[in-house]
Amino acid sequence: MTRKAHERLEHNEKRLERRDKMLNHDRANERATVEEVFDQTTRLIVFNLLKTGLLYEVNGVISSGKEARVYWGKNKENTDLAVKIYLTSSAEFKKGILKYIEGDPRFKNVKRDTRSLFAVWAQKEFRNLEEAGQAKVNVPKPLAVKSNVLVMEFIGKDGKSAPSLKETLPENPERIYKLLITNLKRLYQKAKLVHGDLSEYNILMWKNKPVIIDMSQSVSIEHPLANFMLTRDLNNLNRFFNKLNVNIIPIEELQKQIVGKKHA
């Protein structure tokens, strides 16, 4: 074997060795993720949902965050579902959620152990989505909640989630801006809620309409942080649409529109 051929062979062997190490690392990460999300209690909860027939199958991850993973599920009718599982192992996130629970009159005397907190957090998102939907706000329809597992309508098709505003800019941004203002009015005045974390990342575009998602942190308008959170939401909304050359409404005027006279 020539020296050049030997060097080429050695190079290929090292390349394959690096690839194998990467693959092993990926498998380790996958195992760690599965163990992090599907602890014994969570596995039992998902199994019970499958047993009752609400779920027929659970497929791959749609989205992944610090506090939760969202999976693509299906029911027996082959309808797409979103299965959101909150990570009870996320100690850092646990510290941050208390301020959104305490002060909300709908959730009193909450236990402080980790699983109880995350169960309340999932129930909170279920209830927020339910109350928003009743107020005709365009949000995913919640279907079931059990401990840290939330099952809801899938916004998208065939396991592919609808794009966010950040990912796909609307063809008519002026129209979408007005639709979002209408939704926020309904959310505040009828559902008596403030989203609390509204941005282009948690507004999906589906069938040419905006769908507001991620409502676990949403609070009652009676919450001590409600006004601060509303102002932050509206600033985020105006910041995004201002970049799209939309004729935005000044924050003070917009806030008055959202709140309405009866709530001012």
mmCIF file of C-alpha atoms in Angstrom:
data_model
loop_
_atom_site.group_PDB
_atom_site.id
_atom_site.type_symbol
_atom_site.label_atom_id
_atom_site.label_comp_id
_atom_site.label_asym_id
_atom_site.label_seq_id
_atom_site.Cartn_x
_atom_site.Cartn_y
_atom_site.Cartn_z
ATOM 1 C CA MET A 1 0.000 0.000 0.000
ATOM 2 C CA THR A 2 1.376 3.398 -0.931
ATOM 3 C CA ARG A 3 1.871 6.081 1.709
ATOM 4 C CA LYS A 4 -0.857 8.207 0.120
ATOM 5 C CA ALA A 5 -3.339 5.327 0.125
ATOM 6 C CA HIS A 6 -2.466 4.535 3.727
ATOM 7 C CA GLU A 7 -3.078 8.155 4.787
ATOM 8 C CA ARG A 8 -6.404 8.165 2.961
ATOM 9 C CA LEU A 9 -7.472 4.940 4.682
ATOM 10 C CA GLU A 10 -6.397 6.288 8.057
ATOM 11 C CA HIS A 11 -8.339 9.498 7.405
ATOM 12 C CA ASN A 12 -11.486 7.524 6.528
ATOM 13 C CA GLU A 13 -11.154 5.356 9.633
ATOM 14 C CA LYS A 14 -10.898 8.448 11.848
ATOM 15 C CA ARG A 15 -13.885 9.998 10.087
ATOM 16 C CA LEU A 16 -15.959 6.876 10.696
ATOM 17 C CA GLU A 17 -14.796 6.769 14.299
ATOM 18 C CA ARG A 18 -15.932 10.395 14.802
ATOM 19 C CA ARG A 19 -19.283 9.600 13.162
ATOM 20 C CA ASP A 20 -19.805 6.569 15.425
ATOM 21 C CA LYS A 21 -19.023 8.670 18.481
ATOM 22 C CA MET A 22 -21.566 11.268 17.348
ATOM 23 C CA LEU A 23 -24.182 8.586 16.766
ATOM 24 C CA ASN A 24 -23.552 7.092 20.173
ATOM 25 C CA HIS A 25 -23.794 10.561 21.699
ATOM 26 C CA ASP A 26 -27.102 11.166 19.930
ATOM 27 C CA ARG A 27 -28.513 7.881 21.158
ATOM 28 C CA ALA A 28 -27.460 8.762 24.677
ATOM 29 C CA ASN A 29 -29.181 12.128 24.362
ATOM 30 C CA GLU A 30 -32.320 10.480 23.037
ATOM 31 C CA ARG A 31 -32.376 8.047 25.962
ATOM 32 C CA ALA A 32 -31.849 10.918 28.389
ATOM 33 C CA THR A 33 -34.691 12.901 26.793
ATOM 34 C CA VAL A 34 -37.054 9.932 26.923
ATOM 35 C CA GLU A 35 -36.176 9.304 30.580
ATOM 36 C CA GLU A 36 -36.597 13.021 31.337
ATOM 37 C CA VAL A 37 -40.044 13.255 29.728
ATOM 38 C CA PHE A 38 -41.449 9.764 30.248
ATOM 39 C CA ASP A 39 -40.777 9.037 33.878
ATOM 40 C CA GLN A 40 -42.753 6.168 35.394
ATOM 41 C CA THR A 41 -45.756 8.287 36.417
ATOM 42 C CA THR A 42 -45.943 10.043 33.039
ATOM 43 C CA ARG A 43 -45.747 6.706 31.211
ATOM 44 C CA LEU A 44 -48.696 5.445 33.261
ATOM 45 C CA ILE A 45 -50.699 8.591 32.474
ATOM 46 C CA VAL A 46 -50.068 8.261 28.723
ATOM 47 C CA PHE A 47 -50.882 4.539 28.929
ATOM 48 C CA ASN A 48 -54.217 5.339 30.603
ATOM 49 C CA LEU A 49 -55.033 7.898 27.901
ATOM 50 C CA LEU A 50 -54.314 5.223 25.298
ATOM 51 C CA LYS A 51 -56.379 2.704 27.241
ATOM 52 C CA THR A 52 -59.408 5.019 27.460
ATOM 53 C CA GLY A 53 -59.271 5.573 23.702
ATOM 54 C CA LEU A 54 -58.654 9.312 23.808
ATOM 55 C CA LEU A 55 -55.256 8.595 22.274
ATOM 56 C CA TYR A 56 -54.562 5.834 19.778
ATOM 57 C CA GLU A 57 -50.882 6.533 19.157
ATOM 58 C CA VAL A 58 -48.132 8.967 20.125
ATOM 59 C CA ASN A 59 -45.479 9.779 17.516
ATOM 60 C CA GLY A 60 -42.514 12.139 17.285
ATOM 61 C CA VAL A 61 -41.761 15.480 18.904
ATOM 62 C CA ILE A 62 -43.399 18.553 17.344
ATOM 63 C CA SER A 63 -41.679 21.102 19.538
ATOM 64 C CA SER A 64 -39.296 21.081 22.462
ATOM 65 C CA GLY A 65 -38.727 23.651 25.186
ATOM 66 C CA LYS A 66 -37.280 23.974 28.668
ATOM 67 C CA GLU A 67 -40.595 23.283 30.339
ATOM 68 C CA ALA A 68 -42.331 20.845 27.975
ATOM 69 C CA ARG A 69 -42.249 18.606 24.918
ATOM 70 C CA VAL A 70 -45.142 18.515 22.452
ATOM 71 C CA TYR A 71 -45.753 15.229 20.619
ATOM 72 C CA TRP A 72 -47.808 14.405 17.543
ATOM 73 C CA GLY A 73 -50.610 12.057 18.526
ATOM 74 C CA LYS A 74 -53.650 10.521 16.844
ATOM 75 C CA ASN A 75 -57.011 9.233 17.989
ATOM 76 C CA LYS A 76 -58.914 6.198 16.646
ATOM 77 C CA GLU A 77 -60.501 8.372 13.960
ATOM 78 C CA ASN A 78 -56.964 9.179 12.719
ATOM 79 C CA THR A 79 -57.367 12.825 13.757
ATOM 80 C CA ASP A 80 -54.125 14.627 14.589
ATOM 81 C CA LEU A 81 -53.696 15.648 18.231
ATOM 82 C CA ALA A 82 -51.052 17.559 20.173
ATOM 83 C CA VAL A 83 -49.823 15.886 23.376
ATOM 84 C CA LYS A 84 -48.002 18.336 25.633
ATOM 85 C CA ILE A 85 -45.952 16.816 28.447
ATOM 86 C CA TYR A 86 -44.511 19.107 31.100
ATOM 87 C CA LEU A 87 -41.067 18.152 32.377
ATOM 88 C CA THR A 88 -41.412 17.512 36.101
ATOM 89 C CA SER A 89 -37.613 17.261 36.287
ATOM 90 C CA SER A 90 -37.166 20.932 35.352
ATOM 91 C CA ALA A 91 -36.238 22.418 38.735
ATOM 92 C CA GLU A 92 -35.262 25.784 37.218
ATOM 93 C CA PHE A 93 -38.634 26.155 35.534
ATOM 94 C CA LYS A 94 -40.395 25.160 38.755
ATOM 95 C CA LYS A 95 -38.996 28.275 40.454
ATOM 96 C CA GLY A 96 -40.297 30.534 37.693
ATOM 97 C CA ILE A 97 -43.915 29.351 37.554
ATOM 98 C CA LEU A 98 -44.966 30.228 41.096
ATOM 99 C CA LYS A 99 -45.430 33.931 40.320
ATOM 100 C CA TYR A 100 -47.975 33.009 37.607
ATOM 101 C CA ILE A 101 -49.919 30.702 39.941
ATOM 102 C CA GLU A 102 -49.841 32.727 43.149
ATOM 103 C CA GLY A 103 -52.203 35.672 42.894
ATOM 104 C CA ASP A 104 -54.508 33.908 40.427
ATOM 105 C CA PRO A 105 -57.849 33.553 42.264
ATOM 106 C CA ARG A 106 -58.663 30.424 40.242
ATOM 107 C CA PHE A 107 -55.782 28.483 41.802
ATOM 108 C CA LYS A 108 -55.568 28.662 45.584
ATOM 109 C CA ASN A 109 -53.854 26.489 48.201
ATOM 110 C CA VAL A 110 -51.550 24.835 45.658
ATOM 111 C CA LYS A 111 -49.141 22.246 47.018
ATOM 112 C CA ARG A 112 -45.478 23.123 46.507
ATOM 113 C CA ASP A 113 -44.093 19.703 45.604
ATOM 114 C CA THR A 114 -42.824 19.455 42.030
ATOM 115 C CA ARG A 115 -45.419 17.079 40.563
ATOM 116 C CA SER A 116 -48.333 18.990 42.133
ATOM 117 C CA LEU A 117 -47.021 22.280 40.717
ATOM 118 C CA PHE A 118 -46.683 20.878 37.209
ATOM 119 C CA ALA A 119 -50.108 19.244 37.442
ATOM 120 C CA VAL A 120 -51.580 22.661 38.300
ATOM 121 C CA TRP A 121 -49.569 24.225 35.464
ATOM 122 C CA ALA A 122 -51.045 21.766 32.948
ATOM 123 C CA GLN A 123 -54.554 22.261 34.398
ATOM 124 C CA LYS A 124 -53.989 26.008 34.173
ATOM 125 C CA GLU A 125 -53.211 25.833 30.454
ATOM 126 C CA PHE A 126 -56.222 23.552 29.886
ATOM 127 C CA ARG A 127 -58.513 25.983 31.682
ATOM 128 C CA ASN A 128 -57.007 29.044 29.975
ATOM 129 C CA LEU A 129 -57.510 27.457 26.547
ATOM 130 C CA GLU A 130 -61.036 26.409 27.459
ATOM 131 C CA GLU A 131 -62.029 29.877 28.698
ATOM 132 C CA ALA A 132 -60.333 31.567 25.716
ATOM 133 C CA GLY A 133 -62.154 29.258 23.296
ATOM 134 C CA GLN A 134 -65.495 30.019 24.940
ATOM 135 C CA ALA A 135 -64.720 33.712 24.377
ATOM 136 C CA LYS A 136 -64.179 33.008 20.634
ATOM 137 C CA VAL A 137 -60.426 33.533 20.830
ATOM 138 C CA ASN A 138 -58.630 31.517 18.148
ATOM 139 C CA VAL A 139 -56.696 28.983 20.256
ATOM 140 C CA PRO A 140 -56.226 25.186 20.105
ATOM 141 C CA LYS A 141 -59.177 23.325 21.597
ATOM 142 C CA PRO A 142 -58.183 21.505 24.818
ATOM 143 C CA LEU A 143 -59.407 17.901 25.004
ATOM 144 C CA ALA A 144 -58.055 16.391 28.222
ATOM 145 C CA VAL A 145 -55.604 16.997 31.038
ATOM 146 C CA LYS A 146 -54.176 14.457 33.445
ATOM 147 C CA SER A 147 -51.439 15.467 35.876
ATOM 148 C CA ASN A 148 -48.600 16.904 33.704
ATOM 149 C CA VAL A 149 -50.053 15.726 30.362
ATOM 150 C CA LEU A 150 -52.299 17.934 28.215
ATOM 151 C CA VAL A 151 -54.046 16.726 25.039
ATOM 152 C CA MET A 152 -55.357 19.323 22.610
ATOM 153 C CA GLU A 153 -56.241 20.088 19.018
ATOM 154 C CA PHE A 154 -53.329 19.858 16.583
ATOM 155 C CA ILE A 155 -52.733 23.058 14.618
ATOM 156 C CA GLY A 156 -51.270 21.789 11.367
ATOM 157 C CA LYS A 157 -51.582 18.693 9.208
ATOM 158 C CA ASP A 158 -50.107 15.185 9.096
ATOM 159 C CA GLY A 159 -47.806 15.795 12.038
ATOM 160 C CA LYS A 160 -46.404 19.029 10.613
ATOM 161 C CA SER A 161 -47.141 21.991 12.850
ATOM 162 C CA ALA A 162 -48.431 25.242 11.360
ATOM 163 C CA PRO A 163 -45.636 27.825 11.051
ATOM 164 C CA SER A 164 -45.274 30.614 13.565
ATOM 165 C CA LEU A 165 -45.361 34.290 12.594
ATOM 166 C CA LYS A 166 -41.602 34.279 13.125
ATOM 167 C CA GLU A 167 -41.187 31.507 10.547
ATOM 168 C CA THR A 168 -43.674 32.695 7.913
ATOM 169 C CA LEU A 169 -44.535 36.344 7.478
ATOM 170 C CA PRO A 170 -48.226 36.993 6.693
ATOM 171 C CA GLU A 171 -49.206 38.109 3.200
ATOM 172 C CA ASN A 172 -51.463 40.793 4.658
ATOM 173 C CA PRO A 173 -49.855 41.872 7.949
ATOM 174 C CA GLU A 174 -52.349 44.736 8.486
ATOM 175 C CA ARG A 175 -55.229 42.228 8.507
ATOM 176 C CA ILE A 176 -53.433 39.825 10.877
ATOM 177 C CA TYR A 177 -52.593 42.702 13.238
ATOM 178 C CA LYS A 178 -56.280 43.672 13.414
ATOM 179 C CA LEU A 179 -57.344 40.043 13.928
ATOM 180 C CA LEU A 180 -54.895 39.689 16.814
ATOM 181 C CA ILE A 181 -56.205 42.864 18.444
ATOM 182 C CA THR A 182 -59.744 41.464 18.185
ATOM 183 C CA ASN A 183 -58.565 38.214 19.776
ATOM 184 C CA LEU A 184 -56.812 40.042 22.608
ATOM 185 C CA LYS A 185 -59.945 42.122 23.263
ATOM 186 C CA ARG A 186 -62.005 38.952 23.573
ATOM 187 C CA LEU A 187 -59.344 37.358 25.746
ATOM 188 C CA TYR A 188 -59.357 40.289 28.166
ATOM 189 C CA GLN A 189 -62.981 41.397 28.142
ATOM 190 C CA LYS A 190 -64.770 38.045 27.811
ATOM 191 C CA ALA A 191 -62.345 35.403 29.091
ATOM 192 C CA LYS A 192 -60.919 37.843 31.682
ATOM 193 C CA LEU A 193 -57.384 36.693 30.836
ATOM 194 C CA VAL A 194 -54.029 38.166 29.791
ATOM 195 C CA HIS A 195 -51.767 35.959 27.672
ATOM 196 C CA GLY A 196 -48.578 37.060 29.416
ATOM 197 C CA ASP A 197 -46.001 35.850 26.893
ATOM 198 C CA LEU A 198 -47.326 36.899 23.512
ATOM 199 C CA SER A 199 -44.842 37.167 20.655
ATOM 200 C CA GLU A 200 -44.293 36.098 17.056
ATOM 201 C CA TYR A 201 -43.009 32.756 18.395
ATOM 202 C CA ASN A 202 -46.333 31.618 19.882
ATOM 203 C CA ILE A 203 -48.725 32.819 17.217
ATOM 204 C CA LEU A 204 -49.247 30.197 14.502
ATOM 205 C CA MET A 205 -50.556 30.939 11.023
ATOM 206 C CA TRP A 206 -53.175 28.401 10.004
ATOM 207 C CA LYS A 207 -55.762 28.716 7.227
ATOM 208 C CA ASN A 208 -54.789 32.368 6.832
ATOM 209 C CA LYS A 209 -55.647 33.200 10.452
ATOM 210 C CA PRO A 210 -53.504 33.646 13.574
ATOM 211 C CA VAL A 211 -53.814 30.988 16.283
ATOM 212 C CA ILE A 212 -52.565 31.924 19.754
ATOM 213 C CA ILE A 213 -50.762 29.109 21.601
ATOM 214 C CA ASP A 214 -48.742 28.509 24.795
ATOM 215 C CA MET A 215 -51.199 29.787 27.374
ATOM 216 C CA SER A 216 -49.924 28.062 30.516
ATOM 217 C CA GLN A 217 -48.586 31.328 31.963
ATOM 218 C CA SER A 218 -51.761 33.293 31.115
ATOM 219 C CA VAL A 219 -53.327 34.904 34.183
ATOM 220 C CA SER A 220 -56.637 36.307 35.347
ATOM 221 C CA ILE A 221 -57.043 40.071 34.871
ATOM 222 C CA GLU A 222 -57.232 40.196 38.685
ATOM 223 C CA HIS A 223 -53.655 38.926 39.000
ATOM 224 C CA PRO A 224 -51.170 41.496 40.414
ATOM 225 C CA LEU A 225 -48.980 41.154 37.302
ATOM 226 C CA ALA A 226 -51.838 41.356 34.776
ATOM 227 C CA ASN A 227 -51.327 44.993 33.727
ATOM 228 C CA PHE A 228 -47.571 44.592 33.412
ATOM 229 C CA MET A 229 -48.012 41.428 31.333
ATOM 230 C CA LEU A 230 -50.623 43.037 29.090
ATOM 231 C CA THR A 231 -48.340 45.996 28.362
ATOM 232 C CA ARG A 232 -45.491 43.601 27.557
ATOM 233 C CA ASP A 233 -47.727 41.590 25.203
ATOM 234 C CA LEU A 234 -48.855 44.720 23.351
ATOM 235 C CA ASN A 235 -45.314 46.054 23.072
ATOM 236 C CA ASN A 236 -44.232 42.737 21.535
ATOM 237 C CA LEU A 237 -47.164 42.850 19.121
ATOM 238 C CA ASN A 238 -46.413 46.423 18.007
ATOM 239 C CA ARG A 239 -42.689 45.790 17.760
ATOM 240 C CA PHE A 240 -43.204 42.873 15.377
ATOM 241 C CA PHE A 241 -45.805 44.490 13.141
ATOM 242 C CA ASN A 242 -43.979 47.816 13.072
ATOM 243 C CA LYS A 243 -41.132 45.987 11.317
ATOM 244 C CA LEU A 244 -43.664 44.916 8.677
ATOM 245 C CA ASN A 245 -44.614 48.569 8.071
ATOM 246 C CA VAL A 246 -48.060 48.169 9.619
ATOM 247 C CA ASN A 247 -49.730 51.356 10.847
ATOM 248 C CA ILE A 248 -49.646 50.303 14.507
ATOM 249 C CA ILE A 249 -51.797 51.770 17.283
ATOM 250 C CA PRO A 250 -49.880 53.605 20.059
ATOM 251 C CA ILE A 251 -49.584 51.474 23.219
ATOM 252 C CA GLU A 252 -51.748 53.663 25.481
ATOM 253 C CA GLU A 253 -54.576 53.778 22.948
ATOM 254 C CA LEU A 254 -54.215 50.079 22.172
ATOM 255 C CA GLN A 255 -54.354 49.199 25.855
ATOM 256 C CA LYS A 256 -57.579 51.184 26.223
ATOM 257 C CA GLN A 257 -59.079 49.291 23.288
ATOM 258 C CA ILE A 258 -58.129 45.918 24.766
ATOM 259 C CA VAL A 259 -59.281 46.715 28.290
ATOM 260 C CA GLY A 260 -62.511 48.515 27.299
ATOM 261 C CA LYS A 261 -64.449 51.067 29.322
ATOM 262 C CA LYS A 262 -66.048 48.567 31.705
ATOM 263 C CA HIS A 263 -62.652 47.233 32.773
ATOM 264 C CA ALA A 264 -60.700 50.489 32.821
#
